[in-house]
Amino acid sequence: MMSLYNEIRPKTFDDILGNEENKKILKGIIRNKSYEIRKQYMFSSTIGGVGKTTAAMIFSKAINCENTIDGNPCNNCKRCIEHDKGRNPYFIKLNGAEYNQVDKIKPIIEMGKQKTFDGTYRVIVIDEVQRMSNQAISEFLDPFEFGDYKTVFILTTTNVSSVPQPVLSRLINLDFTPPSPNDIIGLFKRISPDEDVTNFILSNYDGSVRDLLSKYEKYKISGLDVPKYSVYDDLSMDILKSLVNGSSTVQFSIMQYEDKHIYKVPEIFYFWMSGSDYKCPISDSVLNKMRSLIPKKVIKDISKDFLKYKPSNMEELSLFLSFYDSGENKVSVETELLMNGFRKVG
Ligand SMILES: [Zn+2]
């Protein structure tokens, strides 16, 4: 039986959750047929299961699609259908762990230089290239110097810093980030419209869509109810208390939180602080407690700046929060943010 993750795997770039910038870029490359000139790509992310391979499959399909629609594959032409059935002989997916030595990868690169029989493009995806030796991955420097072949290479990795610079600088590198919890909630509304699994999502989602779907599927295939528990509220309260008590403890608490819930923290702050009409994933009672603990003005200030500077990772978030911990009205928060490398967004 096909796993839920594969069953609902997006069929167009537009269906991919989040990653808006990457989707725009990939669609642009298809529209402009830029893959005819730039044939080497790196799709990276810090954790697996965020859609790199999915994007590679759609990219491959779109390259050979006879009737692309605004950069997306049509999913209707003969080539798209064959691709979806796994019958495209020129879509090749390998794992870097098995091709980690020079003598293993050389034949693959040689294959890339061969013509295809029907003039279509060959796409060779090599997953987990961080598991290849430096010498093996450096073999990719060779095809970069060639121009006249119809093979697109997509390397993927969860550790882009391990890729030697001379190789990396010759690739078009797209970094994939985990979809936001809001995106995930939207996805589940499509999969299971009558079921409220918000708490389950918020308690279990750690950035990997694949892992989350597999946790969910475990209950569905055994006919059990998906647990309704939420660790979210308690943890939020911990962070909140730390926030009120000072930055060193905030940092500590957030770091603890990070282990399991790194991708939710910015979201929590967003919900706390925006006071917007967004569906708040925190229960009303906890939200009210939070609001009574932090002075309104402080919430407002942090919220305003949060949206303006939007910290994008844990380190940034703790640094960002540290400017608000003194309890005094720091006029220079903005200056400090700018001096610390924050840039206004939007
Ligand atoms: Zn098509």
mmCIF file of C-alpha atoms and ligand atoms in Angstrom:
data_model
loop_
_atom_site.group_PDB
_atom_site.id
_atom_site.type_symbol
_atom_site.label_atom_id
_atom_site.label_comp_id
_atom_site.label_asym_id
_atom_site.label_seq_id
_atom_site.Cartn_x
_atom_site.Cartn_y
_atom_site.Cartn_z
ATOM 1 C CA MET A 1 0.000 0.000 0.000
ATOM 2 C CA MET A 2 1.229 3.467 -0.847
ATOM 3 C CA SER A 3 2.128 5.631 2.149
ATOM 4 C CA LEU A 4 -0.002 8.677 2.835
ATOM 5 C CA TYR A 5 3.013 10.888 2.134
ATOM 6 C CA ASN A 6 3.368 9.435 -1.357
ATOM 7 C CA GLU A 7 -0.360 9.349 -1.953
ATOM 8 C CA ILE A 8 -0.760 13.076 -1.357
ATOM 9 C CA ARG A 9 2.587 14.051 -2.843
ATOM 10 C CA PRO A 10 2.120 17.334 -4.711
ATOM 11 C CA LYS A 11 1.815 17.092 -8.486
ATOM 12 C CA THR A 12 2.630 20.695 -9.329
ATOM 13 C CA PHE A 13 4.976 23.290 -7.865
ATOM 14 C CA ASP A 14 1.935 25.225 -6.672
ATOM 15 C CA ASP A 15 0.837 22.247 -4.548
ATOM 16 C CA ILE A 16 4.068 22.226 -2.533
ATOM 17 C CA LEU A 17 3.561 23.609 0.970
ATOM 18 C CA GLY A 18 5.375 26.836 1.808
ATOM 19 C CA ASN A 19 8.707 27.515 0.063
ATOM 20 C CA GLU A 20 7.139 30.250 -2.068
ATOM 21 C CA GLU A 21 10.437 31.679 -3.308
ATOM 22 C CA ASN A 22 11.724 28.296 -4.507
ATOM 23 C CA LYS A 23 8.451 27.598 -6.288
ATOM 24 C CA LYS A 24 8.650 30.916 -8.128
ATOM 25 C CA ILE A 25 12.251 30.234 -9.134
ATOM 26 C CA LEU A 26 11.591 26.703 -10.377
ATOM 27 C CA LYS A 27 8.525 27.764 -12.349
ATOM 28 C CA GLY A 28 10.546 30.612 -13.853
ATOM 29 C CA ILE A 29 13.287 28.184 -14.884
ATOM 30 C CA ILE A 30 10.690 25.992 -16.614
ATOM 31 C CA ARG A 31 8.965 28.933 -18.319
ATOM 32 C CA ASN A 32 12.266 30.283 -19.627
ATOM 33 C CA LYS A 33 13.628 26.811 -20.423
ATOM 34 C CA SER A 34 16.725 27.844 -18.480
ATOM 35 C CA TYR A 35 17.440 24.182 -17.711
ATOM 36 C CA GLU A 36 18.820 23.990 -21.231
ATOM 37 C CA ILE A 37 21.706 26.134 -20.050
ATOM 38 C CA ARG A 38 21.888 25.642 -16.276
ATOM 39 C CA LYS A 39 21.748 21.922 -15.686
ATOM 40 C CA GLN A 40 23.084 21.455 -12.168
ATOM 41 C CA TYR A 41 21.065 22.085 -9.055
ATOM 42 C CA MET A 42 21.328 21.602 -5.336
ATOM 43 C CA PHE A 43 18.187 21.276 -3.231
ATOM 44 C CA SER A 44 19.131 21.598 0.420
ATOM 45 C CA SER A 45 17.368 21.717 3.768
ATOM 46 C CA THR A 46 18.375 21.242 7.380
ATOM 47 C CA ILE A 47 16.000 18.332 7.951
ATOM 48 C CA GLY A 48 14.491 15.694 5.680
ATOM 49 C CA GLY A 49 10.881 15.350 4.613
ATOM 50 C CA VAL A 50 10.312 18.972 3.645
ATOM 51 C CA GLY A 51 9.802 18.377 -0.086
ATOM 52 C CA LYS A 52 13.173 18.388 -1.858
ATOM 53 C CA THR A 53 12.626 15.105 -3.669
ATOM 54 C CA THR A 54 9.039 16.061 -4.447
ATOM 55 C CA ALA A 55 10.255 19.301 -6.010
ATOM 56 C CA ALA A 56 12.862 17.345 -7.982
ATOM 57 C CA MET A 57 10.178 15.002 -9.336
ATOM 58 C CA ILE A 58 7.931 17.876 -10.382
ATOM 59 C CA PHE A 59 10.883 19.680 -11.926
ATOM 60 C CA SER A 60 11.759 16.584 -13.907
ATOM 61 C CA LYS A 61 8.177 16.141 -15.053
ATOM 62 C CA ALA A 62 7.854 19.794 -16.052
ATOM 63 C CA ILE A 63 11.094 19.735 -18.068
ATOM 64 C CA ASN A 64 9.668 17.050 -20.345
ATOM 65 C CA CYS A 65 6.007 18.092 -20.215
ATOM 66 C CA GLU A 66 4.539 18.863 -23.648
ATOM 67 C CA ASN A 67 2.161 21.473 -22.364
ATOM 68 C CA THR A 68 3.413 23.241 -19.220
ATOM 69 C CA ILE A 69 1.056 25.653 -17.527
ATOM 70 C CA ASP A 70 2.773 28.726 -16.114
ATOM 71 C CA GLY A 71 5.852 26.661 -15.236
ATOM 72 C CA ASN A 72 3.885 23.758 -13.771
ATOM 73 C CA PRO A 73 3.653 20.336 -15.441
ATOM 74 C CA CYS A 74 0.229 19.794 -17.041
ATOM 75 C CA ASN A 75 -0.152 16.287 -15.521
ATOM 76 C CA ASN A 76 -2.222 15.360 -18.566
ATOM 77 C CA CYS A 77 0.112 14.822 -21.471
ATOM 78 C CA LYS A 78 1.580 11.423 -22.300
ATOM 79 C CA ARG A 79 4.938 12.255 -20.762
ATOM 80 C CA CYS A 80 3.448 13.550 -17.496
ATOM 81 C CA ILE A 81 1.293 10.452 -17.147
ATOM 82 C CA GLU A 82 4.197 8.103 -17.833
ATOM 83 C CA HIS A 83 6.263 10.015 -15.287
ATOM 84 C CA ASP A 84 3.559 9.702 -12.630
ATOM 85 C CA LYS A 85 3.323 5.985 -13.290
ATOM 86 C CA GLY A 86 7.039 5.696 -12.605
ATOM 87 C CA ARG A 87 7.647 4.789 -16.241
ATOM 88 C CA ASN A 88 9.910 7.638 -17.242
ATOM 89 C CA PRO A 89 13.181 5.801 -17.956
ATOM 90 C CA TYR A 90 15.058 9.075 -17.822
ATOM 91 C CA PHE A 91 14.097 9.985 -14.273
ATOM 92 C CA ILE A 92 16.793 8.412 -12.164
ATOM 93 C CA LYS A 93 16.947 8.707 -8.396
ATOM 94 C CA LEU A 94 20.026 7.524 -6.548
ATOM 95 C CA ASN A 95 21.270 7.705 -3.005
ATOM 96 C CA GLY A 96 24.589 9.358 -2.266
ATOM 97 C CA ALA A 97 25.360 6.688 0.341
ATOM 98 C CA GLU A 98 25.561 4.063 -2.399
ATOM 99 C CA TYR A 99 27.486 6.253 -4.808
ATOM 100 C CA ASN A 100 29.933 7.580 -2.265
ATOM 101 C CA GLN A 101 33.134 6.616 -4.067
ATOM 102 C CA VAL A 102 34.682 7.938 -7.270
ATOM 103 C CA ASP A 103 34.453 4.607 -9.101
ATOM 104 C CA LYS A 104 30.749 4.358 -8.270
ATOM 105 C CA ILE A 105 29.770 7.872 -9.360
ATOM 106 C CA LYS A 106 31.895 8.033 -12.540
ATOM 107 C CA PRO A 107 29.600 5.741 -14.572
ATOM 108 C CA ILE A 108 26.617 7.877 -13.523
ATOM 109 C CA ILE A 109 28.286 11.016 -14.761
ATOM 110 C CA GLU A 110 29.256 9.244 -17.983
ATOM 111 C CA MET A 111 25.624 8.186 -18.395
ATOM 112 C CA GLY A 112 24.681 11.861 -18.024
ATOM 113 C CA LYS A 113 26.742 12.632 -21.110
ATOM 114 C CA GLN A 114 24.922 10.071 -23.252
ATOM 115 C CA LYS A 115 22.145 11.164 -25.586
ATOM 116 C CA THR A 116 18.609 10.081 -24.799
ATOM 117 C CA PHE A 117 16.817 8.069 -27.485
ATOM 118 C CA ASP A 118 13.827 10.304 -27.946
ATOM 119 C CA GLY A 119 15.487 13.643 -27.286
ATOM 120 C CA THR A 120 13.847 14.135 -23.901
ATOM 121 C CA TYR A 121 15.766 15.352 -20.905
ATOM 122 C CA ARG A 122 17.220 12.954 -18.403
ATOM 123 C CA VAL A 123 17.027 14.032 -14.767
ATOM 124 C CA ILE A 124 19.393 12.398 -12.312
ATOM 125 C CA VAL A 125 18.603 13.074 -8.659
ATOM 126 C CA ILE A 126 21.235 12.118 -6.115
ATOM 127 C CA ASP A 127 19.878 12.276 -2.586
ATOM 128 C CA GLU A 128 21.942 12.753 0.537
ATOM 129 C CA VAL A 129 25.126 13.848 -1.150
ATOM 130 C CA GLN A 130 26.549 14.643 2.290
ATOM 131 C CA ARG A 131 27.232 10.913 2.432
ATOM 132 C CA MET A 132 29.508 11.036 -0.607
ATOM 133 C CA SER A 133 33.262 11.415 -0.201
ATOM 134 C CA ASN A 134 34.740 14.778 -1.190
ATOM 135 C CA GLN A 135 36.514 13.139 -4.110
ATOM 136 C CA ALA A 136 33.314 11.496 -5.300
ATOM 137 C CA ILE A 137 31.235 14.654 -5.187
ATOM 138 C CA SER A 138 34.043 16.609 -6.851
ATOM 139 C CA GLU A 139 33.513 14.408 -9.900
ATOM 140 C CA PHE A 140 30.599 16.720 -10.640
ATOM 141 C CA LEU A 141 33.107 19.398 -11.566
ATOM 142 C CA ASP A 142 33.633 17.416 -14.761
ATOM 143 C CA PRO A 143 30.150 17.631 -16.349
ATOM 144 C CA PHE A 144 29.935 21.288 -15.367
ATOM 145 C CA GLU A 145 32.528 21.979 -17.993
ATOM 146 C CA PHE A 146 30.515 20.297 -20.700
ATOM 147 C CA GLY A 147 27.652 22.037 -22.394
ATOM 148 C CA ASP A 148 26.071 19.793 -24.934
ATOM 149 C CA TYR A 149 24.126 17.117 -23.149
ATOM 150 C CA LYS A 150 20.515 16.766 -22.101
ATOM 151 C CA THR A 151 20.896 15.750 -18.504
ATOM 152 C CA VAL A 152 19.863 17.751 -15.474
ATOM 153 C CA PHE A 153 21.554 16.818 -12.220
ATOM 154 C CA ILE A 154 19.800 17.575 -8.945
ATOM 155 C CA LEU A 155 21.820 16.910 -5.832
ATOM 156 C CA THR A 156 20.030 17.025 -2.501
ATOM 157 C CA THR A 157 21.471 17.297 0.980
ATOM 158 C CA THR A 158 20.528 17.944 4.572
ATOM 159 C CA ASN A 159 24.004 19.326 5.203
ATOM 160 C CA VAL A 160 24.921 21.845 2.556
ATOM 161 C CA SER A 161 28.034 22.965 4.453
ATOM 162 C CA SER A 162 29.597 19.555 3.780
ATOM 163 C CA VAL A 163 29.557 20.153 0.022
ATOM 164 C CA PRO A 164 32.961 21.365 -1.224
ATOM 165 C CA GLN A 165 32.826 25.044 -2.202
ATOM 166 C CA PRO A 166 34.060 24.575 -5.808
ATOM 167 C CA VAL A 167 31.119 22.215 -6.413
ATOM 168 C CA LEU A 168 28.558 24.260 -4.524
ATOM 169 C CA SER A 169 29.438 27.485 -6.298
ATOM 170 C CA ARG A 170 28.718 25.875 -9.668
ATOM 171 C CA LEU A 171 25.242 24.763 -8.665
ATOM 172 C CA ILE A 172 21.982 26.643 -8.459
ATOM 173 C CA ASN A 173 21.282 26.161 -4.775
ATOM 174 C CA LEU A 174 17.722 26.216 -3.448
ATOM 175 C CA ASP A 175 17.232 25.941 0.291
ATOM 176 C CA PHE A 176 13.964 24.284 1.346
ATOM 177 C CA THR A 177 12.427 25.211 4.696
ATOM 178 C CA PRO A 178 9.766 23.364 6.672
ATOM 179 C CA PRO A 179 6.220 24.533 5.956
ATOM 180 C CA SER A 180 4.638 26.535 8.783
ATOM 181 C CA PRO A 181 2.205 24.824 11.168
ATOM 182 C CA ASN A 182 -0.533 26.891 9.523
ATOM 183 C CA ASP A 183 0.293 25.332 6.143
ATOM 184 C CA ILE A 184 0.187 21.907 7.764
ATOM 185 C CA ILE A 185 -3.188 22.576 9.342
ATOM 186 C CA GLY A 186 -4.424 23.533 5.864
ATOM 187 C CA LEU A 187 -3.044 20.292 4.435
ATOM 188 C CA PHE A 188 -4.891 18.203 7.012
ATOM 189 C CA LYS A 189 -8.099 20.055 6.258
ATOM 190 C CA ARG A 190 -7.778 18.642 2.754
ATOM 191 C CA ILE A 191 -6.821 15.126 3.844
ATOM 192 C CA SER A 192 -9.391 14.832 6.561
ATOM 193 C CA PRO A 193 -11.900 17.689 6.482
ATOM 194 C CA ASP A 194 -14.092 16.435 9.327
ATOM 195 C CA GLU A 195 -11.370 15.755 11.822
ATOM 196 C CA ASP A 196 -9.793 18.370 14.076
ATOM 197 C CA VAL A 197 -6.191 17.291 14.469
ATOM 198 C CA THR A 198 -4.780 20.714 15.243
ATOM 199 C CA ASN A 199 -3.447 19.656 18.634
ATOM 200 C CA PHE A 200 -1.974 16.518 17.196
ATOM 201 C CA ILE A 201 -0.193 18.542 14.528
ATOM 202 C CA LEU A 202 1.137 21.130 16.920
ATOM 203 C CA SER A 203 2.352 18.472 19.326
ATOM 204 C CA ASN A 204 4.008 16.287 16.725
ATOM 205 C CA TYR A 205 5.166 18.481 13.884
ATOM 206 C CA ASP A 206 8.864 19.134 14.068
ATOM 207 C CA GLY A 207 9.425 20.410 10.554
ATOM 208 C CA SER A 208 9.270 17.130 8.668
ATOM 209 C CA VAL A 209 5.989 16.724 6.802
ATOM 210 C CA ARG A 210 6.864 13.123 6.022
ATOM 211 C CA ASP A 211 7.427 12.241 9.697
ATOM 212 C CA LEU A 212 4.209 13.931 10.749
ATOM 213 C CA LEU A 213 2.134 12.107 8.132
ATOM 214 C CA SER A 214 3.656 8.803 9.129
ATOM 215 C CA LYS A 215 2.813 9.439 12.817
ATOM 216 C CA TYR A 216 -0.738 10.275 11.791
ATOM 217 C CA GLU A 217 -1.053 7.282 9.503
ATOM 218 C CA LYS A 218 -0.043 4.933 12.321
ATOM 219 C CA TYR A 219 -3.336 5.718 14.079
ATOM 220 C CA LYS A 220 -5.439 5.728 10.936
ATOM 221 C CA ILE A 221 -4.352 2.294 9.703
ATOM 222 C CA SER A 222 -5.000 0.772 13.109
ATOM 223 C CA GLY A 223 -8.461 2.324 13.301
ATOM 224 C CA LEU A 224 -7.600 4.270 16.458
ATOM 225 C CA ASP A 225 -8.474 7.866 17.220
ATOM 226 C CA VAL A 226 -5.670 10.343 16.757
ATOM 227 C CA PRO A 227 -4.657 11.525 20.266
ATOM 228 C CA LYS A 228 -5.972 14.947 21.197
ATOM 229 C CA TYR A 229 -3.295 15.789 23.779
ATOM 230 C CA SER A 230 -1.314 18.965 23.560
ATOM 231 C CA VAL A 231 2.087 19.604 25.038
ATOM 232 C CA TYR A 232 1.932 22.953 23.360
ATOM 233 C CA ASP A 233 0.191 24.897 26.081
ATOM 234 C CA ASP A 234 2.510 23.865 28.908
ATOM 235 C CA LEU A 235 5.617 24.571 26.942
ATOM 236 C CA SER A 236 4.301 27.918 25.845
ATOM 237 C CA MET A 237 3.704 28.849 29.458
ATOM 238 C CA ASP A 238 7.292 27.926 30.337
ATOM 239 C CA ILE A 239 8.691 30.142 27.661
ATOM 240 C CA LEU A 240 6.357 32.904 28.576
ATOM 241 C CA LYS A 241 7.425 32.857 32.211
ATOM 242 C CA SER A 242 11.047 32.909 31.154
ATOM 243 C CA LEU A 243 10.374 35.772 28.842
ATOM 244 C CA VAL A 244 9.005 37.790 31.705
ATOM 245 C CA ASN A 245 11.936 36.845 33.942
ATOM 246 C CA GLY A 246 14.782 37.795 31.673
ATOM 247 C CA SER A 247 16.686 36.846 28.581
ATOM 248 C CA SER A 248 19.144 34.318 29.995
ATOM 249 C CA THR A 249 16.306 32.115 31.091
ATOM 250 C CA VAL A 250 14.418 32.744 27.880
ATOM 251 C CA GLN A 251 17.379 31.478 25.985
ATOM 252 C CA PHE A 252 17.639 28.400 28.180
ATOM 253 C CA SER A 253 13.995 27.623 27.944
ATOM 254 C CA ILE A 254 13.842 28.155 24.212
ATOM 255 C CA MET A 255 16.861 25.951 23.699
ATOM 256 C CA GLN A 256 15.123 23.167 25.610
ATOM 257 C CA TYR A 257 12.028 23.740 23.602
ATOM 258 C CA GLU A 258 14.012 23.722 20.415
ATOM 259 C CA ASP A 259 14.868 20.055 20.708
ATOM 260 C CA LYS A 260 11.401 18.998 19.765
ATOM 261 C CA HIS A 261 9.532 22.071 18.731
ATOM 262 C CA ILE A 262 11.901 24.378 16.955
ATOM 263 C CA TYR A 263 9.544 25.167 14.122
ATOM 264 C CA LYS A 264 6.663 26.122 16.340
ATOM 265 C CA VAL A 265 8.331 28.753 18.461
ATOM 266 C CA PRO A 266 8.247 31.635 16.003
ATOM 267 C CA GLU A 267 4.680 30.673 15.243
ATOM 268 C CA ILE A 268 3.729 30.826 18.907
ATOM 269 C CA PHE A 269 5.221 34.259 19.201
ATOM 270 C CA TYR A 270 3.468 35.326 16.103
ATOM 271 C CA PHE A 271 0.146 34.187 17.494
ATOM 272 C CA TRP A 272 0.825 35.716 20.893
ATOM 273 C CA MET A 273 1.905 38.969 19.547
ATOM 274 C CA SER A 274 -0.038 39.616 16.416
ATOM 275 C CA GLY A 275 -3.377 39.643 18.196
ATOM 276 C CA SER A 276 -4.706 39.100 14.693
ATOM 277 C CA ASP A 277 -7.667 37.104 13.465
ATOM 278 C CA TYR A 278 -5.483 34.076 12.804
ATOM 279 C CA LYS A 279 -6.741 30.887 14.323
ATOM 280 C CA CYS A 280 -4.736 30.744 17.524
ATOM 281 C CA PRO A 281 -3.399 27.263 18.212
ATOM 282 C CA ILE A 282 -3.141 28.011 21.935
ATOM 283 C CA SER A 283 -6.216 27.529 24.086
ATOM 284 C CA ASP A 284 -8.061 30.671 25.134
ATOM 285 C CA SER A 285 -7.381 30.187 28.831
ATOM 286 C CA VAL A 286 -3.645 29.895 28.300
ATOM 287 C CA LEU A 287 -3.654 32.788 25.905
ATOM 288 C CA ASN A 288 -5.403 34.926 28.473
ATOM 289 C CA LYS A 289 -2.928 33.888 31.161
ATOM 290 C CA MET A 290 -0.099 34.874 28.844
ATOM 291 C CA ARG A 291 -1.637 38.210 28.150
ATOM 292 C CA SER A 292 -2.107 38.903 31.840
ATOM 293 C CA LEU A 293 1.536 38.058 32.530
ATOM 294 C CA ILE A 294 3.108 40.334 29.951
ATOM 295 C CA PRO A 295 2.221 44.027 30.037
ATOM 296 C CA LYS A 296 0.140 45.034 27.048
ATOM 297 C CA LYS A 297 2.649 47.609 25.913
ATOM 298 C CA VAL A 298 5.452 45.073 25.874
ATOM 299 C CA ILE A 299 3.358 42.633 23.824
ATOM 300 C CA LYS A 300 2.533 45.391 21.423
ATOM 301 C CA ASP A 301 6.145 46.498 21.015
ATOM 302 C CA ILE A 302 7.507 43.010 20.567
ATOM 303 C CA SER A 303 4.699 42.084 18.244
ATOM 304 C CA LYS A 304 5.266 45.123 16.072
ATOM 305 C CA ASP A 305 8.988 44.479 15.799
ATOM 306 C CA PHE A 306 8.522 40.747 15.425
ATOM 307 C CA LEU A 307 6.492 41.272 12.291
ATOM 308 C CA LYS A 308 8.921 43.897 11.052
ATOM 309 C CA TYR A 309 12.111 41.884 11.612
ATOM 310 C CA LYS A 310 10.663 38.383 11.716
ATOM 311 C CA PRO A 311 13.469 36.307 13.287
ATOM 312 C CA SER A 312 13.861 33.226 11.122
ATOM 313 C CA ASN A 313 15.640 30.805 13.424
ATOM 314 C CA MET A 314 16.106 30.036 17.083
ATOM 315 C CA GLU A 315 19.332 31.949 17.502
ATOM 316 C CA GLU A 316 17.788 35.046 15.976
ATOM 317 C CA LEU A 317 14.653 34.656 18.038
ATOM 318 C CA SER A 318 16.495 34.531 21.366
ATOM 319 C CA LEU A 319 18.691 37.432 20.322
ATOM 320 C CA PHE A 320 15.639 39.371 19.243
ATOM 321 C CA LEU A 321 13.868 38.721 22.537
ATOM 322 C CA SER A 322 16.918 39.651 24.564
ATOM 323 C CA PHE A 323 16.364 43.297 23.647
ATOM 324 C CA TYR A 324 13.108 43.352 25.531
ATOM 325 C CA ASP A 325 14.091 41.704 28.763
ATOM 326 C CA SER A 326 15.129 44.624 30.918
ATOM 327 C CA GLY A 327 11.632 45.785 31.600
ATOM 328 C CA GLU A 328 12.823 49.311 30.887
ATOM 329 C CA ASN A 329 11.609 51.121 27.882
ATOM 330 C CA LYS A 330 14.571 50.693 25.576
ATOM 331 C CA VAL A 331 14.279 53.353 22.932
ATOM 332 C CA SER A 332 17.221 51.816 21.158
ATOM 333 C CA VAL A 333 15.676 48.419 20.447
ATOM 334 C CA GLU A 334 15.464 49.250 16.759
ATOM 335 C CA THR A 335 19.105 50.349 16.636
ATOM 336 C CA GLU A 336 20.180 47.240 18.484
ATOM 337 C CA LEU A 337 18.260 45.029 16.087
ATOM 338 C CA LEU A 338 19.835 46.713 13.095
ATOM 339 C CA MET A 339 23.298 46.580 14.662
ATOM 340 C CA ASN A 340 22.842 42.878 15.258
ATOM 341 C CA GLY A 341 22.188 42.144 11.632
ATOM 342 C CA PHE A 342 18.392 42.161 11.618
ATOM 343 C CA ARG A 343 16.862 43.546 8.505
ATOM 344 C CA LYS A 344 13.389 44.835 8.038
ATOM 345 C CA VAL A 345 11.198 42.563 5.977
ATOM 346 C CA GLY A 346 8.230 43.608 3.895
HETATM 347 ZN ZN ZN B 1 2.444 17.381 -19.292
#
